[in-house]
XYZ file of C-alpha atoms in Angstrom:
214
model
C 0.000 0.000 0.000
C 1.428 3.299 -1.103
C 1.072 5.683 1.869
C 3.105 8.858 2.423
C 6.084 8.498 4.759
C 4.807 11.134 7.196
C 1.444 10.902 8.953
C 0.718 14.593 8.406
C 0.843 13.956 4.642
C -1.837 11.235 4.733
C -5.027 11.714 2.734
C -8.175 12.572 4.704
C -9.764 9.185 3.946
C -8.893 5.870 2.321
C -10.919 2.833 1.291
C -9.374 -0.591 0.807
C -10.141 -4.266 0.557
C -7.751 -4.801 3.456
C -7.757 -5.761 7.121
C -7.178 -3.817 10.326
C -3.982 -5.827 10.870
C -2.592 -4.708 7.512
C -3.310 -1.046 8.202
C -1.813 -1.249 11.706
C 1.345 -2.793 10.222
C 1.628 0.085 7.726
C 1.147 2.616 10.511
C 3.661 0.863 12.788
C 6.300 1.160 10.058
C 5.775 4.923 10.314
C 6.070 4.988 14.077
C 2.356 4.936 14.874
C 1.607 2.369 17.573
C -1.775 0.641 17.848
C -1.922 1.493 21.574
C -1.856 5.231 20.858
C -4.888 7.115 22.245
C -5.236 8.667 18.785
C -5.842 5.285 17.088
C -9.487 4.143 17.140
C -10.597 0.793 15.703
C -13.966 -0.777 15.031
C -14.550 -4.189 13.414
C -18.141 -5.193 12.675
C -20.220 -7.136 10.175
C -22.598 -4.221 9.565
C -21.658 -0.616 10.285
C -24.734 1.078 11.763
C -25.786 4.648 12.421
C -24.793 4.506 16.105
C -21.281 3.382 15.114
C -20.947 6.247 12.646
C -22.214 8.789 15.187
C -19.701 7.552 17.749
C -16.919 7.892 15.170
C -18.086 11.400 14.268
C -18.128 12.464 17.936
C -14.628 11.086 18.530
C -13.330 12.733 15.358
C -14.340 16.149 16.702
C -11.648 15.961 19.402
C -8.068 17.055 18.800
C -5.217 14.504 18.572
C -3.405 13.818 21.844
C 0.040 12.793 20.587
C -0.099 12.317 16.807
C -0.413 14.756 13.926
C -3.817 13.204 13.163
C -6.335 10.952 14.826
C -6.591 7.584 13.042
C -9.920 5.812 12.528
C -9.735 2.228 11.230
C -13.247 1.069 10.368
C -13.529 -2.540 9.148
C -16.918 -3.857 8.033
C -18.604 -6.149 5.523
C -21.625 -3.901 4.930
C -22.858 -0.499 6.063
C -26.355 0.958 6.308
C -27.197 3.998 4.206
C -27.695 6.079 7.354
C -24.273 5.076 8.643
C -22.625 5.973 5.352
C -24.326 9.359 5.269
C -23.162 10.034 8.824
C -19.603 9.070 7.878
C -19.836 11.372 4.875
C -20.474 14.322 7.195
C -17.238 13.545 9.018
C -15.288 13.297 5.761
C -16.710 16.626 4.587
C -15.756 18.474 7.782
C -12.566 20.447 6.928
C -11.575 21.180 10.540
C -11.338 17.537 11.613
C -7.719 16.460 12.149
C -8.195 12.804 11.289
C -7.531 10.114 8.711
C -10.211 7.482 8.086
C -9.617 3.970 6.747
C -12.809 2.338 5.455
C -11.956 -1.353 5.109
C -14.516 -3.505 3.331
C -14.444 -6.451 0.896
C -17.119 -4.638 -1.162
C -15.978 -1.009 -1.616
C -18.083 -0.672 -4.779
C -21.202 -0.964 -2.575
C -20.374 2.265 -0.766
C -22.483 5.268 -1.718
C -21.096 7.166 -4.702
C -20.913 10.340 -2.602
C -18.806 8.503 -0.019
C -16.533 6.901 -2.622
C -15.872 10.330 -4.122
C -14.356 11.493 -0.804
C -11.903 8.632 -0.354
C -8.716 7.464 -2.029
C -8.801 3.811 -3.069
C -5.747 1.790 -2.058
C -4.602 -1.815 -2.443
C -4.775 -4.479 0.209
C -5.492 -8.103 0.821
C -7.217 -8.487 -2.570
C -3.861 -8.034 -4.283
C -2.649 -11.460 -3.140
C -1.459 -13.736 -5.929
C -3.905 -16.643 -5.643
C -7.169 -14.776 -6.362
C -5.736 -13.047 -9.424
C -4.317 -16.283 -10.794
C -7.717 -17.863 -10.311
C -9.600 -15.074 -12.090
C -7.314 -15.059 -15.119
C -7.021 -18.833 -15.429
C -8.830 -21.338 -17.651
C -11.145 -23.857 -16.009
C -8.533 -26.671 -15.890
C -6.038 -24.393 -14.124
C -8.730 -23.209 -11.712
C -9.472 -26.826 -10.804
C -5.779 -27.371 -10.029
C -5.765 -24.282 -7.791
C -8.854 -25.561 -5.967
C -7.321 -28.999 -5.495
C -4.184 -27.496 -3.902
C -6.231 -25.103 -1.791
C -8.590 -27.707 -0.333
C -5.995 -30.509 -0.327
C -7.184 -34.048 -0.820
C -9.272 -34.051 2.325
C -11.959 -31.478 2.938
C -10.110 -28.554 4.496
C -12.406 -26.405 6.644
C -10.176 -23.290 6.474
C -12.305 -20.762 4.573
C -10.033 -17.707 4.684
C -8.376 -18.044 1.269
C -11.489 -19.400 -0.532
C -13.517 -16.488 0.856
C -10.903 -13.995 -0.363
C -11.052 -15.504 -3.849
C -14.853 -15.326 -3.906
C -14.871 -11.693 -2.780
C -12.225 -10.819 -5.354
C -14.324 -12.397 -8.101
C -17.435 -10.593 -6.870
C -15.595 -7.255 -7.003
C -14.232 -7.897 -10.500
C -17.573 -9.113 -11.890
C -19.419 -6.092 -10.519
C -17.275 -3.794 -12.671
C -18.190 -5.595 -15.919
C -21.013 -4.454 -18.267
C -24.390 -6.075 -17.755
C -24.935 -9.448 -19.417
C -26.869 -12.636 -18.565
C -23.518 -14.413 -18.169
C -22.381 -11.835 -15.609
C -25.605 -12.234 -13.597
C -25.249 -16.011 -13.626
C -21.644 -15.758 -12.459
C -22.472 -13.280 -9.675
C -25.303 -15.515 -8.485
C -22.886 -18.427 -8.292
C -20.370 -16.372 -6.288
C -23.061 -15.023 -3.914
C -24.365 -18.523 -3.218
C -20.856 -19.879 -2.650
C -20.122 -17.075 -0.146
C -23.421 -17.752 1.595
C -22.870 -21.481 2.023
C -19.092 -21.491 2.522
C -19.247 -21.406 6.323
C -22.017 -24.020 6.662
C -20.871 -27.113 8.526
C -22.168 -29.449 5.844
C -20.853 -27.473 2.873
C -18.112 -28.811 0.613
C -15.626 -26.002 -0.027
C -14.183 -27.930 -2.955
C -17.581 -28.458 -4.578
C -18.636 -24.823 -4.112
C -15.423 -23.503 -5.651
C -15.618 -25.965 -8.538
C -19.093 -24.703 -9.408
C -17.804 -21.116 -9.374
C -14.763 -22.100 -11.471
C -17.071 -23.391 -14.191
C -19.623 -20.559 -14.159
C -17.407 -17.483 -13.742
C -15.912 -16.307 -17.078
C -12.157 -15.851 -17.499
C -11.240 -12.271 -16.558
């Protein structure tokens, strides 16, 4: 991730398909410790209006020891009300803060919110998902075989990253029946991936067949 060397040169807000751990590592390399009173973190499945209001209230206060207050906000989805409340914070010129909006689906953020943030790289840039997306079906099957091993491996981290990467890439393509079919396959695979009775290998194989080569 290409951040400035000095905290005072950071952009007002960033959005990334990354994790809190990744952002904290980047900050630590610049001398910003996670225990600093100016570093605030929230990790949630759905960012709600109360979360956004709390962030806005905290952002109104001046930094204690850093050049800026740091807000790391990691979520899968966010309500419209929460996004609008966050937008107010991003539009406030007097706030001395940098916001990191971390989500696997940045394209689902409101257009007004996306226009206020700088998009950066993150976990989605890992090699395996991109190899999968650009590969032919036979190669995809080989990737799946190595990923799941010969026995059913219940570790869903890497498969979930691949599915989210495909979802993001497909969403940027022009409308077509093939795109809709592929997205439906990815959505269903994400939905059933964590089920105890689900076969990770079978779910990924179905996606490998239905998702077009990108």
